[in-house]
XYZ file of C-alpha atoms in Angstrom:
573
model
C 0.000 0.000 0.000
C 1.243 3.529 -0.760
C 1.519 4.853 2.783
C 3.167 8.039 1.523
C 0.080 8.846 -0.520
C -2.115 8.161 2.496
C 0.145 10.325 4.641
C 0.106 13.277 2.248
C -3.622 12.861 1.719
C -4.231 12.986 5.462
C -2.224 16.197 5.712
C -3.939 17.694 2.658
C -7.257 17.057 4.345
C -6.132 19.447 7.075
C -5.397 22.300 4.664
C -7.244 24.836 6.793
C -5.194 23.871 9.845
C -1.941 24.243 7.911
C -2.962 27.725 6.726
C -3.744 28.695 10.309
C -0.246 27.578 11.321
C 1.322 29.702 8.575
C -0.711 32.702 9.627
C 0.503 32.535 13.214
C 4.020 31.895 11.919
C 4.062 35.308 10.246
C 3.481 36.876 13.640
C 6.220 34.698 15.124
C 8.644 35.856 12.403
C 8.250 39.570 13.141
C 10.873 39.587 15.969
C 13.379 37.822 13.717
C 12.989 40.541 11.083
C 13.159 43.493 13.495
C 15.515 42.236 16.224
C 18.864 43.367 14.803
C 17.443 46.571 13.369
C 15.892 47.575 16.701
C 19.154 46.854 18.548
C 21.057 48.930 15.985
C 18.647 51.855 16.471
C 18.958 51.545 20.245
C 22.745 51.848 19.971
C 23.136 54.388 17.158
C 20.262 56.719 18.107
C 20.240 56.112 21.799
C 23.185 54.922 23.845
C 25.969 55.907 21.394
C 24.336 59.328 20.847
C 24.163 60.034 24.581
C 20.410 59.526 24.793
C 19.966 56.435 26.990
C 16.203 56.888 27.352
C 15.806 56.674 23.587
C 17.943 53.525 23.568
C 15.845 51.986 26.338
C 12.718 52.934 24.377
C 13.881 51.008 21.307
C 14.752 48.006 23.493
C 11.257 48.166 24.998
C 9.850 48.086 21.480
C 12.027 45.012 20.884
C 10.598 43.414 24.033
C 7.027 44.047 22.887
C 7.790 42.574 19.471
C 9.370 39.525 21.142
C 6.255 39.005 23.252
C 4.112 39.137 20.120
C 6.387 36.557 18.490
C 6.100 34.325 21.550
C 2.314 34.595 21.383
C 2.448 33.534 17.729
C 4.615 30.518 18.629
C 2.178 29.559 21.374
C -0.693 29.605 18.911
C 1.297 27.422 16.514
C 1.644 24.687 19.129
C -1.985 25.001 20.170
C -3.202 24.402 16.617
C -0.649 21.703 15.794
C -2.728 18.824 17.171
C -5.614 19.526 14.801
C -3.279 18.718 11.893
C -1.236 15.878 13.398
C -3.731 13.649 15.224
C -6.023 12.814 12.241
C -2.932 11.779 10.264
C -1.737 9.563 13.124
C -5.138 7.893 13.395
C -5.100 7.099 9.669
C -1.694 5.404 9.944
C -2.753 3.360 12.993
C -5.735 2.084 11.019
C -3.382 0.988 8.232
C -1.157 -0.973 10.638
C -4.082 -2.660 12.387
C -5.706 -3.536 9.060
C -2.413 -5.010 7.903
C -2.245 -7.314 10.944
C -5.874 -8.385 10.632
C -5.591 -9.119 6.914
C -2.143 -10.709 6.974
C -2.649 -13.911 5.029
C 1.028 -14.899 5.017
C 1.132 -16.237 8.554
C -1.146 -17.977 10.979
C -0.961 -16.097 14.248
C -2.512 -17.253 17.488
C -0.388 -14.931 19.581
C 0.232 -11.159 19.773
C 2.132 -9.655 16.854
C 5.022 -7.945 18.648
C 6.384 -6.388 15.464
C 2.996 -4.807 14.778
C 2.996 -3.373 18.296
C 6.432 -1.931 17.537
C 5.096 -0.372 14.339
C 2.267 1.327 16.211
C 4.193 2.360 19.320
C 7.422 3.202 17.524
C 7.045 3.901 13.818
C 3.653 5.621 13.831
C 4.716 7.732 16.804
C 7.922 8.615 14.956
C 5.816 9.780 12.007
C 3.555 11.741 14.341
C 6.402 13.464 16.195
C 8.463 13.983 13.046
C 5.546 15.553 11.201
C 4.991 17.908 14.094
C 8.698 18.749 14.021
C 8.648 19.342 10.286
C 5.640 21.634 10.549
C 7.188 23.568 13.404
C 10.699 23.749 11.990
C 9.783 24.112 8.320
C 7.594 27.108 8.850
C 10.272 28.564 11.177
C 12.844 28.147 8.422
C 10.446 29.583 5.881
C 9.331 32.610 7.861
C 11.812 33.287 10.656
C 15.032 32.582 8.769
C 13.935 34.491 5.679
C 13.028 37.479 7.813
C 16.355 37.321 9.682
C 18.444 37.061 6.515
C 16.641 39.998 4.926
C 17.246 42.039 8.043
C 20.921 40.983 8.157
C 21.613 41.821 4.510
C 19.975 45.241 4.806
C 21.896 45.969 8.010
C 25.430 44.934 6.929
C 25.175 44.679 3.146
C 28.970 45.003 2.609
C 29.693 41.896 4.722
C 26.763 39.768 3.578
C 28.931 37.544 1.330
C 31.363 36.891 4.207
C 28.533 35.731 6.419
C 26.737 33.589 3.850
C 29.785 31.677 2.488
C 30.469 29.446 5.526
C 26.766 28.677 5.818
C 26.694 27.465 2.206
C 29.811 25.299 2.743
C 28.307 23.746 5.879
C 25.080 22.961 4.051
C 26.975 21.283 1.194
C 28.962 19.104 3.604
C 25.801 18.264 5.457
C 24.090 17.204 2.215
C 26.953 14.768 1.558
C 26.302 13.129 4.944
C 22.583 12.615 4.387
C 22.701 9.259 2.495
C 24.772 7.678 5.268
C 22.457 9.086 7.912
C 19.428 7.696 6.087
C 20.919 4.192 5.887
C 21.797 4.167 9.562
C 18.385 5.459 10.582
C 16.747 2.644 8.637
C 19.068 0.084 10.226
C 18.045 1.384 13.635
C 14.336 1.111 12.829
C 14.736 -2.497 11.663
C 16.848 -3.365 14.713
C 14.177 -1.962 17.040
C 11.477 -3.985 15.309
C 13.547 -7.186 15.347
C 14.246 -6.792 19.053
C 10.558 -6.345 19.789
C 9.707 -9.412 17.703
C 12.347 -11.600 19.372
C 11.474 -10.538 22.912
C 7.727 -10.806 22.276
C 8.037 -14.324 20.840
C 10.016 -15.563 23.840
C 7.652 -13.897 26.292
C 4.555 -15.476 24.743
C 6.198 -18.897 24.601
C 7.887 -18.716 27.996
C 6.190 -21.915 29.184
C 7.483 -23.847 26.190
C 10.943 -22.358 26.659
C 10.979 -23.459 30.299
C 9.515 -26.896 29.562
C 12.153 -27.573 26.893
C 14.974 -26.238 29.092
C 15.781 -23.727 26.377
C 16.211 -20.687 28.620
C 19.845 -20.185 27.626
C 19.115 -20.547 23.896
C 16.159 -18.160 24.096
C 18.169 -15.666 26.115
C 21.074 -15.847 23.678
C 18.728 -15.243 20.765
C 17.183 -12.166 22.383
C 20.620 -10.999 23.492
C 21.961 -11.113 19.950
C 19.138 -8.918 18.652
C 19.701 -6.460 21.509
C 23.453 -6.362 20.815
C 22.687 -5.669 17.167
C 20.321 -2.897 18.232
C 23.035 -1.367 20.446
C 25.627 -1.487 17.646
C 23.282 0.273 15.252
C 22.433 2.895 17.876
C 26.146 3.641 18.390
C 26.688 4.087 14.636
C 23.738 6.466 14.486
C 25.197 8.419 17.417
C 28.573 8.763 15.652
C 26.888 9.965 12.466
C 24.873 12.518 14.421
C 28.043 13.714 16.173
C 29.737 14.362 12.834
C 26.638 16.160 11.627
C 26.669 18.289 14.772
C 30.301 19.246 14.222
C 29.660 20.394 10.654
C 26.687 22.470 11.690
C 28.511 23.964 14.674
C 31.344 25.143 12.450
C 28.902 26.500 9.897
C 27.012 28.342 12.606
C 29.920 29.968 14.442
C 32.197 30.758 11.477
C 29.998 33.658 10.210
C 30.038 35.222 13.660
C 33.811 34.882 13.932
C 34.360 36.347 10.468
C 32.054 39.246 11.284
C 34.017 40.037 14.458
C 37.279 39.945 12.494
C 36.106 42.087 9.556
C 33.821 44.550 11.318
C 36.403 46.775 13.150
C 37.952 47.988 9.895
C 34.523 48.770 8.462
C 33.569 50.686 11.601
C 36.864 52.586 11.633
C 36.374 53.649 8.000
C 32.838 54.784 8.671
C 31.262 52.165 6.387
C 29.470 50.570 9.321
C 28.208 51.873 12.615
C 28.734 50.096 15.915
C 24.998 49.677 16.167
C 24.845 47.942 12.754
C 27.567 45.495 13.789
C 25.786 44.739 17.040
C 22.521 44.308 15.120
C 24.247 41.843 12.779
C 25.528 39.910 15.804
C 21.961 39.761 17.126
C 20.688 38.446 13.797
C 23.402 35.788 13.682
C 23.221 34.660 17.302
C 19.462 34.761 17.869
C 18.068 33.852 14.445
C 20.535 32.535 11.839
C 22.539 30.211 14.105
C 19.453 28.648 15.780
C 17.790 28.307 12.374
C 20.838 26.500 10.998
C 20.813 24.110 13.940
C 17.087 23.535 13.483
C 17.653 22.871 9.789
C 20.257 20.248 10.629
C 18.099 18.667 13.312
C 15.025 18.707 11.129
C 16.788 17.187 8.129
C 19.126 14.696 9.780
C 16.831 13.458 12.502
C 13.247 14.519 11.964
C 12.966 14.283 8.186
C 15.157 11.199 7.905
C 13.292 9.430 10.703
C 10.032 10.421 9.054
C 11.028 9.028 5.666
C 12.461 5.813 7.129
C 9.376 5.214 9.279
C 7.027 5.847 6.360
C 9.043 3.481 4.187
C 8.880 0.768 6.843
C 5.128 1.241 7.244
C 4.762 0.972 3.471
C 6.656 -2.329 3.489
C 4.487 -3.748 6.272
C 1.157 -2.331 5.107
C -1.268 -4.655 3.341
C -1.694 -4.564 -0.390
C -4.907 -2.910 -1.524
C -7.769 -5.280 -0.857
C -9.523 -6.659 -3.922
C -12.962 -5.205 -4.551
C -15.493 -6.703 -2.179
C -18.251 -8.825 -3.653
C -21.795 -7.606 -3.988
C -23.640 -10.905 -4.312
C -26.788 -11.699 -2.332
C -27.077 -15.359 -1.199
C -30.210 -17.317 -2.015
C -30.901 -18.971 1.316
C -28.611 -19.965 4.183
C -27.191 -23.347 3.097
C -23.405 -23.793 3.123
C -21.628 -25.915 0.518
C -17.953 -26.918 0.396
C -16.545 -28.650 -2.658
C -12.972 -29.909 -3.125
C -11.744 -27.553 -0.404
C -7.968 -27.620 0.040
C -5.833 -25.262 2.114
C -2.170 -25.128 3.181
C -0.077 -22.515 4.968
C 2.118 -21.651 2.026
C 2.305 -22.522 -1.639
C 4.410 -25.636 -1.114
C 3.229 -26.563 2.382
C 1.430 -29.813 3.094
C -2.315 -29.053 3.092
C -4.016 -29.084 6.479
C -7.398 -29.386 4.742
C -7.568 -31.596 1.667
C -10.478 -32.270 -0.736
C -13.194 -31.508 1.802
C -16.802 -31.839 0.609
C -19.482 -30.741 3.039
C -23.128 -29.640 2.915
C -24.735 -27.780 5.798
C -28.398 -26.801 5.890
C -30.379 -24.827 8.481
C -30.898 -27.052 11.507
C -27.544 -28.836 11.116
C -25.262 -29.246 14.127
C -21.714 -30.269 13.174
C -18.811 -31.020 15.514
C -15.249 -30.891 14.153
C -12.828 -33.090 16.090
C -9.192 -34.067 15.762
C -5.786 -33.593 17.372
C -4.546 -30.121 18.220
C -2.993 -28.343 15.226
C -4.617 -30.625 12.670
C -6.531 -27.795 10.964
C -9.871 -27.567 12.792
C -9.683 -23.787 13.240
C -8.615 -23.512 9.606
C -12.004 -24.949 8.625
C -13.620 -22.155 10.646
C -11.559 -19.556 8.784
C -12.524 -21.048 5.434
C -16.215 -21.159 6.345
C -16.232 -17.475 7.235
C -14.290 -16.386 4.157
C -11.470 -14.987 6.298
C -8.973 -17.194 4.450
C -9.021 -18.029 0.730
C -8.700 -21.741 -0.115
C -5.867 -23.036 -2.240
C -8.473 -24.800 -4.338
C -12.156 -25.600 -4.130
C -15.086 -23.404 -3.135
C -17.085 -22.388 -0.098
C -20.575 -21.142 -0.941
C -23.219 -19.492 1.185
C -26.666 -19.620 -0.370
C -25.133 -20.665 -3.682
C -22.693 -17.719 -3.749
C -18.923 -17.985 -3.072
C -18.598 -16.699 0.464
C -15.917 -14.134 -0.416
C -18.249 -12.587 -3.028
C -21.155 -12.120 -0.615
C -21.929 -8.491 0.109
C -19.795 -7.700 3.215
C -22.685 -6.350 5.275
C -24.711 -9.505 4.599
C -21.769 -11.786 5.326
C -21.183 -10.066 8.655
C -24.868 -10.378 9.456
C -25.255 -14.053 8.509
C -21.974 -15.547 9.799
C -20.711 -15.327 13.373
C -17.426 -16.796 14.579
C -16.714 -17.010 18.315
C -12.995 -17.719 18.863
C -11.342 -19.068 21.968
C -9.953 -15.613 22.680
C -12.679 -13.500 24.283
C -13.140 -9.885 23.258
C -14.988 -7.621 25.666
C -14.802 -3.856 25.511
C -14.889 -0.956 27.901
C -18.504 0.132 28.275
C -21.746 -1.169 29.682
C -22.781 -4.801 29.524
C -25.688 -3.752 27.313
C -23.304 -2.181 24.788
C -21.195 -5.343 24.718
C -24.166 -7.696 24.289
C -25.750 -5.507 21.595
C -22.529 -5.092 19.630
C -23.851 -7.069 16.629
C -27.502 -6.070 17.146
C -27.567 -2.382 18.101
C -31.358 -2.287 17.875
C -31.972 -5.222 20.226
C -34.295 -4.597 23.159
C -33.326 -5.356 26.738
C -35.767 -8.269 26.663
C -33.996 -9.787 23.656
C -30.596 -9.402 25.295
C -31.764 -10.916 28.575
C -33.379 -13.817 26.699
C -30.030 -14.574 25.049
C -28.295 -14.296 28.417
C -30.756 -16.754 29.940
C -30.484 -19.182 27.020
C -26.717 -19.640 27.464
C -26.939 -19.795 31.259
C -25.475 -16.384 32.082
C -28.434 -14.898 33.977
C -26.867 -15.372 37.402
C -23.623 -13.799 36.206
C -25.403 -10.773 34.731
C -27.400 -10.260 37.913
C -24.277 -10.508 40.055
C -22.300 -7.886 38.116
C -25.190 -5.394 38.163
C -27.420 -6.074 35.153
C -27.279 -4.575 31.687
C -26.152 -1.205 33.015
C -23.063 -2.698 34.677
C -19.783 -1.173 33.494
C -17.162 -3.537 32.075
C -13.502 -2.665 32.249
C -10.922 -3.090 29.530
C -10.979 -6.688 28.192
C -13.540 -7.640 30.836
C -11.260 -6.825 33.756
C -12.514 -8.474 36.927
C -14.244 -11.337 35.132
C -12.892 -14.872 34.987
C -12.069 -16.394 31.602
C -15.195 -18.550 31.778
C -17.432 -15.605 32.675
C -16.026 -13.597 29.783
C -16.729 -16.506 27.413
C -20.333 -16.733 28.628
C -20.910 -13.065 27.820
C -19.261 -13.492 24.399
C -21.522 -16.396 23.436
C -24.580 -14.527 24.737
C -23.662 -11.604 22.464
C -23.685 -13.870 19.405
C -26.833 -15.708 20.526
C -28.633 -12.344 20.426
C -27.526 -11.584 16.865
C -29.333 -12.745 13.682
C -26.470 -14.881 12.294
C -27.690 -18.042 10.547
C -24.246 -19.715 10.657
C -22.577 -19.777 14.082
C -19.099 -21.259 14.555
C -17.855 -21.979 18.082
C -14.082 -22.277 17.725
C -13.255 -23.685 21.181
C -15.355 -20.773 22.425
C -16.333 -22.639 25.625
C -12.882 -23.914 26.553
C -12.978 -22.165 29.956
C -16.455 -23.433 30.892
C -17.158 -26.593 32.809
C -18.730 -29.477 30.835
C -22.273 -28.743 32.066
C -22.052 -25.058 31.095
C -20.536 -25.990 27.738
C -23.391 -28.427 27.056
C -25.958 -25.743 27.862
C -24.323 -23.265 25.481
C -24.242 -25.758 22.620
C -27.828 -26.804 23.275
C -28.923 -23.146 23.272
C -27.393 -22.550 19.846
C -28.732 -25.828 18.467
C -32.261 -24.893 19.565
C -31.838 -21.357 18.239
C -32.020 -22.559 14.632
C -29.667 -21.994 11.734
C -26.391 -23.892 11.335
C -24.110 -24.636 14.285
C -20.480 -25.696 13.800
C -18.523 -26.572 16.938
C -14.733 -26.817 16.816
C -14.627 -29.272 19.684
C -12.610 -28.543 22.788
C -14.013 -31.616 24.480
C -15.036 -34.750 22.622
C -18.351 -34.689 24.445
C -19.330 -32.045 21.894
C -19.338 -34.809 19.263
C -21.969 -36.756 21.233
C -24.352 -33.809 21.097
C -23.865 -33.079 17.380
C -25.958 -34.523 14.580
C -22.821 -35.102 12.508
C -19.110 -35.217 13.215
C -16.219 -34.201 10.945
C -13.060 -36.108 11.894
C -9.716 -34.589 10.925
C -6.660 -36.763 11.606
C -4.243 -35.794 8.828
C -5.804 -38.006 6.180
C -8.980 -37.510 4.168
C -11.676 -35.942 6.382
C -14.360 -38.348 7.590
C -17.981 -37.280 8.025
C -20.788 -39.127 9.759
C -22.701 -39.483 12.997
C -21.089 -40.679 16.196
C -22.139 -44.329 15.931
C -21.040 -44.671 12.304
C -17.668 -43.096 12.966
C -16.961 -45.323 15.953
C -17.384 -48.290 13.623
C -15.626 -46.852 10.553
C -12.839 -44.680 11.962
C -10.202 -46.282 14.219
C -8.763 -42.835 14.936
C -12.142 -41.529 16.100
C -12.803 -44.660 18.169
C -9.381 -44.329 19.833
C -10.020 -40.666 20.645
C -13.365 -41.531 22.161
C -11.964 -44.538 24.011
C -9.428 -42.277 25.667
C -12.052 -39.642 26.479
C -15.140 -41.634 27.532
C -15.815 -44.928 29.319
C -15.483 -47.931 27.035
C -19.183 -48.743 26.990
C -20.004 -45.264 25.673
C -18.109 -45.803 22.442
C -18.399 -49.561 21.925
C -20.070 -50.084 18.531
C -23.386 -51.863 18.505
C -23.681 -54.594 15.896
């Protein structure tokens, strides 16, 4: 995705705010234009002429002008947020969309690199843009005003003052490519460190169980060492840049001090003009040169590197969404095959399946065999390698998005509750639902006692359901979907934190609700309640009812034998 175009578009949308900033910048630039001239008048017409009150008067005028400039600067910062924050929000949406639509990896854990992009790269863009807007308009207005004032005050020495500045800028330009490369290396090192540390943190139990603490620590340590090395190289580059700019900033002042006495002695310059030139150089030109260096070598470079990295990680433009309307609610799978990668062994192979309203299907098999992949294929979240998934006779990915979201509901094992009232959480998919409808759904899944205990529909939930147990959060999540109009409901281990009795009640509630129910089984008891069972064991999928599969599938019979008493699974002949 062209993040740069999005970035510029977001800024262009704040054109009025940018114009407001420029307007206040003109007021801020007034002191830079008048500072040296007012000091020269204070000296030549006041103190040097034996009229100290006149000199003090001109300095008071300078003070008033400086206050006005400070007021303009204050207004610039006050109006900066109106330009910056909408742009930041647009970039955050791009990063989040990229994580949600990343089809190149199968993540069941937090994406640490994406967190780094939001907390690091987007914030770099935000801060750098603010810096560019502040510094760029200062360079445009303040520096221009100061240079005009300097040239008109000491016209004979203007070339002597400008030459070292030009040389410093040329040297600085030669350093920019190296600075850009090192800034990019630092960004990548930061992201790699976040990814390595996040992966170890999420898998800390596995690391401990496999006695791989030293290996994991060494791996994280290497990325941190790399990050430190890159940071040192960036620091050295910035030091060299600082030296060039320091020389370019102080050389004009030194040359002015050397050349000015002869000009004053010959009457070509007044003492006040020389002092005014010193004021221009020390209070406007030198700071502007430093700001130029800082803005270009740190702010602008960091901005460009961060935008480039966001462009690399952003998702490609999504294909146009379908606009088909399904004819009915039946689901049909034909020849469905899916693998995680072009050359990877398929986890779903040649699956044919028909589901009609009233069906209750349980999907069972070992962990990691591809059961949740079936859920992703049913919802259209993942495209199959081959074969089709149709809803009402229409390929599911071509169904009008609003209809697909209305007709299909997936409840994952991870529970998502949001800050707000319980009513807002339960009505998330059915904003127009009445309290009676919500409470009926709560009662159907067995959550009435929980809702009463936490304070009813008006109860406030904290972030991610803070204060609720994992099982309580899952009950509220299934109640939310029970209240919605979805005709295809998929429980992807959505009751894993409930006890068997509560799990059975939830599944029974959805089965009696109507529509199609697909249960990715956490417990094999779910298969006993289903009308049909899909067995996935690495070979061709097997479909049938419990009794048939016990007779025909040794793998299914062994799973059941290990889960239930022998007499519960013994085939009847």
